Amino acid sequence: MTGAASASFTADDYRARMERAVRQAADAGLAGLLVAPGPDLVWLTGYTPTAATERLTLLVLAAGRDPVLVVPTLEAPDAERALGASALTLRDWTDGKDPYAATAALLDANGRFGISDNAWAMHLLGLQAALPGTSYASLTEALPMLRAVKDAAELELLAAAGAAADAAFEEIRQVAFAGRRETDVAADLAALLRRFGHSQVDFTIVASGPNGANPHHEIGDRVIERGDMVVLDFGGLKDGYGSDTSRTVHVGEPTDEERRVHGLVREAQEAGFLAVRPGVACQEVDRAARAVIADAGYGEYFIHRTGHGIGVTTHEPPYMIEGEERTLVPGMCFSVEPGVYLPGRFGVRIEDIVTVTEDGGRRLNNTEREMVIVD
């Protein structure tokens, strides 16, 4: 089974990605990369196994060697249909054979390799037993920026996912909130995301009233009341690329304080967005948004980073957080999502996905950021 976004890319695209990965691995002092089923494998080859099982599937990338995908024989026909298949060599193994011995023959016996974070422990231990002289580093640790810079086709898919999430928000703001459970509104949101083209819904947070003070509130049976602030945070995958947006609505007329806090978060979100430009350190986006909230006396209530990257997963590097000194590069995509969370009372978060352009940033979410009143 191929990845959902594979129809947008060619074998040459996947070949270029694998070549880029090999170069970055060499620059990081690695002998190569070992990529198990998951988002990295989809991004590099367009291949998603029907199911990730105890049978070893592993992409081996190393300088001076053609890419090799080690697969179980019964999965080989599906692997051959992946759009990136012509850019690599398939090496299959049958039940009863030792897949680690077959893979070991492809590796430097004393090399250090990057290995994808979601590789099974049994597979890593099997490789270590076959090649005791090897060592390993997680791919996120060794090459955190591998997928961070998107090409034009990826940006187009991310923009389409963002537009679909925006369409879902425009619809959800028309439905009744008061008197319904959070789970009811969350189900509406999930259905809308699917209606507008999402194949996978990753999260639909509906945090009403005091629940809004928990940024990762698990939806429950609380009945939404008139007078509630409601944080909506939702997203998933459309054609293999992610959406993630947050808006905070109010059921009926808000108080002056609720308007003030919402306006403060909107101002902070704008400041974070305006800080986006090539060459700026990721932490500067966080600092710009956080300063607005801190200067207004609410700094202790902004309790998470300002943003995270997005691509074939909804959360990935780079992260907009204090201490992240990597600089922004055109093609990076990430959220800008400051918030204020007042325990026991309410919360506000406003989130857009932003991509770095040659001279600044571009929002991929464009729904209203002013307070929206719902029924």
Short mmCIF file of C-alpha atoms in Angstrom, two decimals:
data_model
loop_
_atom_site.label_atom_id
_atom_site.label_comp_id
_atom_site.label_asym_id
_atom_site.label_seq_id
_atom_site.Cartn_x
_atom_site.Cartn_y
_atom_site.Cartn_z
CA MET A 1 0.00 0.00 0.00
CA THR A 2 1.46 3.35 -0.95
CA GLY A 3 1.29 6.55 1.05
CA ALA A 4 -1.76 8.74 0.51
CA ALA A 5 0.29 11.61 -0.91
CA SER A 6 2.35 9.50 -3.29
CA ALA A 7 0.28 10.40 -6.35
CA SER A 8 1.64 13.95 -6.07
CA PHE A 9 5.26 12.83 -6.37
CA THR A 10 7.42 10.93 -8.85
CA ALA A 11 10.19 8.37 -8.48
CA ASP A 12 12.65 11.20 -9.14
CA ASP A 13 11.25 13.11 -6.15
CA TYR A 14 11.82 10.10 -3.89
CA ARG A 15 15.28 9.52 -5.36
CA ALA A 16 16.21 13.13 -4.60
CA ARG A 17 14.95 12.78 -1.03
CA MET A 18 16.99 9.64 -0.46
CA GLU A 19 20.08 11.32 -1.91
CA ARG A 20 19.53 14.31 0.37
CA ALA A 21 19.17 11.98 3.36
CA VAL A 22 22.46 10.23 2.51
CA ARG A 23 24.29 13.58 2.24
CA GLN A 24 22.88 14.80 5.54
CA ALA A 25 23.80 11.51 7.21
CA ALA A 26 27.40 11.83 5.98
CA ASP A 27 27.56 15.44 7.19
CA ALA A 28 26.40 14.21 10.61
CA GLY A 29 29.19 11.63 10.73
CA LEU A 30 26.90 8.65 10.15
CA ALA A 31 27.63 5.63 8.00
CA GLY A 32 24.03 5.60 6.87
CA LEU A 33 20.36 5.57 7.81
CA LEU A 34 18.01 2.71 8.69
CA VAL A 35 14.37 3.61 8.18
CA ALA A 36 11.53 1.49 9.53
CA PRO A 37 7.83 1.79 8.55
CA GLY A 38 6.45 5.15 9.54
CA PRO A 39 6.43 8.76 8.32
CA ASP A 40 10.11 8.80 7.34
CA LEU A 41 9.68 5.73 5.12
CA VAL A 42 6.59 7.25 3.49
CA TRP A 43 8.44 10.50 2.85
CA LEU A 44 11.54 8.79 1.45
CA THR A 45 9.91 6.07 -0.67
CA GLY A 46 6.14 6.55 -0.87
CA TYR A 47 5.70 3.13 0.75
CA THR A 48 3.50 2.21 3.69
CA PRO A 49 3.34 -1.51 4.54
CA THR A 50 -0.15 -2.92 4.89
CA ALA A 51 0.68 -3.46 8.56
CA ALA A 52 3.85 -2.92 10.59
CA THR A 53 4.48 -6.34 12.13
CA GLU A 54 7.22 -8.38 13.74
CA ARG A 55 8.57 -9.09 10.24
CA LEU A 56 11.45 -6.74 9.49
CA THR A 57 10.95 -3.99 6.89
CA LEU A 58 13.87 -1.58 6.68
CA LEU A 59 15.20 0.96 4.18
CA VAL A 60 19.01 1.04 4.16
CA LEU A 61 20.66 4.23 2.94
CA ALA A 62 24.44 4.57 2.83
CA ALA A 63 26.95 6.62 0.82
CA GLY A 64 28.29 4.81 -2.23
CA ARG A 65 25.48 2.22 -2.23
CA ASP A 66 22.15 2.14 -3.98
CA PRO A 67 19.20 2.40 -1.58
CA VAL A 68 17.91 -1.01 -0.52
CA LEU A 69 14.51 -1.81 0.95
CA VAL A 70 14.54 -5.04 2.94
CA VAL A 71 11.00 -6.47 2.98
CA PRO A 72 9.25 -9.74 3.83
CA THR A 73 8.56 -11.73 0.67
CA LEU A 74 4.81 -11.61 1.26
CA GLU A 75 4.96 -7.78 1.31
CA ALA A 76 7.19 -7.44 -1.77
CA PRO A 77 4.34 -7.06 -4.32
CA ASP A 78 2.98 -4.04 -2.42
CA ALA A 79 6.47 -2.55 -2.06
CA GLU A 80 7.04 -2.90 -5.80
CA ARG A 81 3.98 -0.72 -6.45
CA ALA A 82 5.26 2.23 -4.39
CA LEU A 83 6.12 5.19 -6.62
CA GLY A 84 9.60 5.35 -5.15
CA ALA A 85 10.30 1.67 -5.82
CA SER A 86 12.14 2.28 -9.09
CA ALA A 87 14.63 4.48 -7.21
CA LEU A 88 15.76 1.62 -4.96
CA THR A 89 16.53 -2.11 -4.88
CA LEU A 90 14.14 -4.49 -3.14
CA ARG A 91 15.65 -7.33 -1.17
CA ASP A 92 13.04 -9.72 0.19
CA TRP A 93 13.40 -12.42 2.80
CA THR A 94 11.18 -15.41 3.52
CA ASP A 95 9.86 -16.73 6.81
CA GLY A 96 12.38 -19.06 8.38
CA LYS A 97 15.35 -17.00 7.15
CA ASP A 98 17.30 -14.53 9.28
CA PRO A 99 16.41 -10.96 8.19
CA TYR A 100 19.15 -9.47 10.37
CA ALA A 101 21.87 -11.46 8.62
CA ALA A 102 20.48 -10.30 5.27
CA THR A 103 20.48 -6.69 6.44
CA ALA A 104 23.90 -6.94 8.08
CA ALA A 105 25.44 -7.67 4.70
CA LEU A 106 24.42 -4.16 3.62
CA LEU A 107 26.01 -2.35 6.58
CA ASP A 108 29.45 -1.22 7.67
CA ALA A 109 30.22 -3.65 10.50
CA ASN A 110 31.68 -0.86 12.62
CA GLY A 111 29.49 2.02 11.48
CA ARG A 112 27.25 4.38 13.40
CA PHE A 113 23.78 4.62 11.89
CA GLY A 114 20.76 6.84 12.30
CA ILE A 115 17.65 4.76 12.88
CA SER A 116 14.05 5.94 12.75
CA ASP A 117 12.51 6.56 16.14
CA ASN A 118 9.61 4.16 15.59
CA ALA A 119 11.78 1.13 14.76
CA TRP A 120 10.83 -1.83 16.93
CA ALA A 121 13.24 -2.59 19.77
CA MET A 122 13.39 -6.26 18.68
CA HIS A 123 14.65 -5.20 15.25
CA LEU A 124 17.32 -2.86 16.62
CA LEU A 125 18.46 -5.54 19.08
CA GLY A 126 18.54 -8.08 16.25
CA LEU A 127 20.82 -5.83 14.21
CA GLN A 128 23.08 -5.20 17.20
CA ALA A 129 23.39 -8.96 17.76
CA ALA A 130 24.27 -9.51 14.10
CA LEU A 131 26.76 -6.63 14.05
CA PRO A 132 28.12 -6.00 17.58
CA GLY A 133 30.48 -3.31 16.30
CA THR A 134 27.70 -1.02 15.11
CA SER A 135 26.12 1.83 17.08
CA TYR A 136 22.93 3.80 16.56
CA ALA A 137 21.36 7.23 17.07
CA SER A 138 17.70 8.11 16.79
CA LEU A 139 16.87 9.86 13.53
CA THR A 140 15.21 12.73 15.37
CA GLU A 141 18.40 13.27 17.36
CA ALA A 142 20.80 12.77 14.45
CA LEU A 143 18.90 14.48 11.60
CA PRO A 144 16.07 16.51 13.15
CA MET A 145 15.72 18.75 10.09
CA LEU A 146 15.59 15.94 7.50
CA ARG A 147 11.97 16.64 6.50
CA ALA A 148 11.78 20.24 7.72
CA VAL A 149 12.22 22.10 4.41
CA LYS A 150 9.32 21.39 2.07
CA ASP A 151 9.45 21.56 -1.72
CA ALA A 152 6.82 23.31 -3.85
CA ALA A 153 4.61 20.23 -4.18
CA GLU A 154 4.66 19.62 -0.43
CA LEU A 155 3.78 23.26 0.24
CA GLU A 156 0.84 22.94 -2.12
CA LEU A 157 -0.43 19.90 -0.22
CA LEU A 158 0.01 21.62 3.14
CA ALA A 159 -1.85 24.67 1.85
CA ALA A 160 -4.71 22.45 0.66
CA ALA A 161 -4.87 20.73 4.04
CA GLY A 162 -4.95 24.11 5.77
CA ALA A 163 -7.73 25.32 3.49
CA ALA A 164 -9.74 22.19 4.25
CA ALA A 165 -9.35 22.78 8.00
CA ASP A 166 -10.44 26.39 7.46
CA ALA A 167 -13.54 25.19 5.62
CA ALA A 168 -14.34 22.92 8.58
CA PHE A 169 -14.10 25.89 10.97
CA GLU A 170 -16.37 28.03 8.82
CA GLU A 171 -18.97 25.26 9.02
CA ILE A 172 -18.59 24.47 12.72
CA ARG A 173 -19.08 28.08 13.75
CA GLN A 174 -22.60 27.81 12.31
CA VAL A 175 -23.72 24.88 14.47
CA ALA A 176 -25.34 25.05 17.91
CA PHE A 177 -22.90 24.82 20.83
CA ALA A 178 -25.03 25.62 23.89
CA GLY A 179 -26.71 22.59 25.39
CA ARG A 180 -24.56 20.07 23.52
CA ARG A 181 -21.71 17.94 24.83
CA GLU A 182 -18.10 18.53 23.86
CA THR A 183 -18.11 15.08 22.27
CA ASP A 184 -21.01 16.10 20.01
CA VAL A 185 -19.18 19.15 18.64
CA ALA A 186 -15.95 17.12 18.30
CA ALA A 187 -17.83 14.53 16.23
CA ASP A 188 -19.14 17.33 14.01
CA LEU A 189 -15.60 18.62 13.54
CA ALA A 190 -14.24 15.18 12.64
CA ALA A 191 -17.04 14.67 10.10
CA LEU A 192 -16.34 18.08 8.57
CA LEU A 193 -12.61 17.38 8.23
CA ARG A 194 -13.45 14.16 6.39
CA ARG A 195 -16.03 15.92 4.23
CA PHE A 196 -13.38 18.42 3.16
CA GLY A 197 -10.92 15.72 2.15
CA HIS A 198 -9.09 14.50 5.25
CA SER A 199 -8.38 10.77 5.21
CA GLN A 200 -7.19 10.83 8.82
CA VAL A 201 -8.41 12.90 11.76
CA ASP A 202 -5.69 13.14 14.41
CA PHE A 203 -7.42 15.29 17.02
CA THR A 204 -10.56 17.34 17.62
CA ILE A 205 -10.14 19.19 20.90
CA VAL A 206 -13.30 20.93 22.09
CA ALA A 207 -12.46 22.49 25.47
CA SER A 208 -15.35 24.45 26.95
CA GLY A 209 -15.42 26.78 29.94
CA PRO A 210 -12.89 25.72 32.61
CA ASN A 211 -11.76 22.81 30.41
CA GLY A 212 -10.22 25.40 28.09
CA ALA A 213 -7.49 25.99 30.68
CA ASN A 214 -6.05 22.56 29.75
CA PRO A 215 -4.25 22.88 26.37
CA HIS A 216 -4.58 19.13 25.68
CA HIS A 217 -8.02 18.61 27.18
CA GLU A 218 -9.55 15.21 26.43
CA ILE A 219 -13.07 15.80 25.17
CA GLY A 220 -15.76 14.63 27.54
CA ASP A 221 -19.46 14.76 28.27
CA ARG A 222 -19.44 18.27 29.71
CA VAL A 223 -22.44 20.16 28.37
CA ILE A 224 -21.41 23.45 26.79
CA GLU A 225 -23.17 26.38 28.43
CA ARG A 226 -24.08 29.87 27.32
CA GLY A 227 -21.28 32.13 28.53
CA ASP A 228 -18.54 29.55 27.85
CA MET A 229 -15.32 30.25 26.01
CA VAL A 230 -14.59 27.20 23.82
CA VAL A 231 -11.13 26.33 22.47
CA LEU A 232 -11.28 24.38 19.19
CA ASP A 233 -8.05 22.66 18.11
CA PHE A 234 -8.30 20.18 15.25
CA GLY A 235 -6.39 18.61 12.39
CA GLY A 236 -5.24 15.51 10.60
CA LEU A 237 -3.95 14.36 7.24
CA LYS A 238 -5.26 15.27 3.80
CA ASP A 239 -3.51 13.59 0.86
CA GLY A 240 -0.75 12.60 3.26
CA TYR A 241 0.00 16.09 4.64
CA GLY A 242 -1.09 17.68 7.88
CA SER A 243 -3.46 20.34 9.04
CA ASP A 244 -3.62 21.85 12.53
CA THR A 245 -5.49 24.99 13.50
CA SER A 246 -7.01 26.48 16.64
CA ARG A 247 -9.67 29.10 17.13
CA THR A 248 -11.41 30.12 20.34
CA VAL A 249 -15.10 30.94 20.11
CA HIS A 250 -17.57 32.23 22.68
CA VAL A 251 -21.11 31.01 23.31
CA GLY A 252 -23.12 34.20 23.55
CA GLU A 253 -21.72 37.57 24.60
CA PRO A 254 -18.31 37.51 26.32
CA THR A 255 -17.26 39.53 29.34
CA ASP A 256 -14.84 42.41 29.05
CA GLU A 257 -12.07 40.24 30.53
CA GLU A 258 -12.72 37.45 28.05
CA ARG A 259 -12.53 39.94 25.20
CA ARG A 260 -9.31 41.39 26.61
CA VAL A 261 -7.59 38.02 26.98
CA HIS A 262 -8.71 36.92 23.52
CA GLY A 263 -7.40 40.17 22.03
CA LEU A 264 -4.10 39.69 23.85
CA VAL A 265 -3.63 36.20 22.40
CA ARG A 266 -4.51 37.49 18.95
CA GLU A 267 -1.88 40.22 19.32
CA ALA A 268 0.69 37.64 20.48
CA GLN A 269 -0.12 35.37 17.55
CA GLU A 270 0.36 38.27 15.15
CA ALA A 271 3.70 39.14 16.79
CA GLY A 272 4.88 35.54 16.40
CA PHE A 273 3.85 35.52 12.76
CA LEU A 274 5.61 38.83 12.03
CA ALA A 275 8.83 37.42 13.52
CA VAL A 276 8.95 34.72 10.82
CA ARG A 277 11.61 35.33 8.17
CA PRO A 278 14.68 33.49 6.83
CA GLY A 279 17.73 33.50 9.07
CA VAL A 280 15.82 34.13 12.30
CA ALA A 281 16.33 31.58 15.08
CA CYS A 282 13.29 29.46 15.89
CA GLN A 283 13.36 30.72 19.47
CA GLU A 284 12.78 34.29 18.27
CA VAL A 285 9.27 33.35 17.12
CA ASP A 286 8.56 32.04 20.61
CA ARG A 287 10.10 35.13 22.21
CA ALA A 288 8.05 37.52 20.08
CA ALA A 289 4.73 35.88 20.94
CA ARG A 290 5.62 35.28 24.59
CA ALA A 291 6.73 38.88 25.18
CA VAL A 292 3.28 40.23 24.33
CA ILE A 293 1.61 37.93 26.86
CA ALA A 294 4.27 38.44 29.54
CA ASP A 295 4.19 42.22 29.20
CA ALA A 296 0.43 42.13 29.84
CA GLY A 297 0.96 40.22 33.07
CA TYR A 298 -0.18 36.78 31.85
CA GLY A 299 3.23 35.19 31.24
CA GLU A 300 2.75 32.41 33.80
CA TYR A 301 -0.41 31.32 31.98
CA PHE A 302 1.30 30.69 28.63
CA ILE A 303 2.47 27.17 29.44
CA HIS A 304 3.62 25.60 26.17
CA ARG A 305 5.94 26.29 23.24
CA THR A 306 4.76 28.66 20.53
CA GLY A 307 4.89 26.15 17.70
CA HIS A 308 5.84 22.85 16.12
CA GLY A 309 6.66 21.72 12.61
CA ILE A 310 4.16 19.95 10.38
CA GLY A 311 4.40 17.82 7.25
CA VAL A 312 3.65 14.13 6.80
CA THR A 313 2.93 14.18 10.54
CA THR A 314 1.06 16.86 12.45
CA HIS A 315 3.91 17.32 14.97
CA GLU A 316 7.57 17.26 13.90
CA PRO A 317 10.67 19.51 13.97
CA PRO A 318 11.34 22.41 13.93
CA TYR A 319 9.99 23.66 17.27
CA MET A 320 9.40 27.30 18.12
CA ILE A 321 10.74 27.22 21.66
CA GLU A 322 13.31 29.00 23.82
CA GLY A 323 16.73 27.42 23.32
CA GLU A 324 16.14 26.32 19.71
CA GLU A 325 18.79 28.28 17.85
CA ARG A 326 18.40 26.66 14.43
CA THR A 327 17.47 29.30 11.91
CA LEU A 328 14.38 29.46 9.73
CA VAL A 329 14.78 28.48 6.08
CA PRO A 330 12.33 29.08 3.21
CA GLY A 331 10.06 26.06 2.92
CA MET A 332 9.85 25.29 6.64
CA CYS A 333 6.29 24.93 7.92
CA PHE A 334 5.18 25.16 11.53
CA SER A 335 2.43 26.36 13.81
CA VAL A 336 2.30 29.70 15.60
CA GLU A 337 -0.09 29.09 18.50
CA PRO A 338 0.27 31.14 21.67
CA GLY A 339 -2.31 30.74 24.39
CA VAL A 340 -3.42 31.90 27.81
CA TYR A 341 -4.87 29.36 30.25
CA LEU A 342 -6.56 30.55 33.44
CA PRO A 343 -7.05 27.55 35.75
CA GLY A 344 -10.65 26.84 36.67
CA ARG A 345 -11.93 29.59 34.39
CA PHE A 346 -11.17 29.52 30.66
CA GLY A 347 -8.46 29.37 28.03
CA VAL A 348 -7.71 31.01 24.68
CA ARG A 349 -5.52 29.71 21.85
CA ILE A 350 -5.19 30.95 18.27
CA GLU A 351 -3.16 28.86 15.83
CA ASP A 352 -2.15 29.11 12.20
CA ILE A 353 0.24 27.01 10.16
CA VAL A 354 2.90 29.30 8.68
CA THR A 355 5.48 28.65 5.98
CA VAL A 356 8.72 30.59 5.65
CA THR A 357 9.03 32.49 2.36
CA GLU A 358 12.04 34.23 0.84
CA ASP A 359 11.27 37.45 2.70
CA GLY A 360 8.93 36.58 5.56
CA GLY A 361 6.10 34.18 6.27
CA ARG A 362 2.81 33.07 4.75
CA ARG A 363 -0.18 31.81 6.69
CA LEU A 364 -1.79 28.57 5.54
CA ASN A 365 -4.84 29.22 7.75
CA ASN A 366 -6.92 32.27 7.03
CA THR A 367 -10.12 32.13 9.06
CA GLU A 368 -11.12 35.02 11.30
CA ARG A 369 -8.85 35.59 14.29
CA GLU A 370 -11.14 38.06 16.02
CA MET A 371 -13.47 36.55 18.61
CA VAL A 372 -16.27 34.57 16.96
CA ILE A 373 -19.63 34.45 18.74
CA VAL A 374 -21.56 31.17 18.40
CA ASP A 375 -24.99 30.07 19.60
#
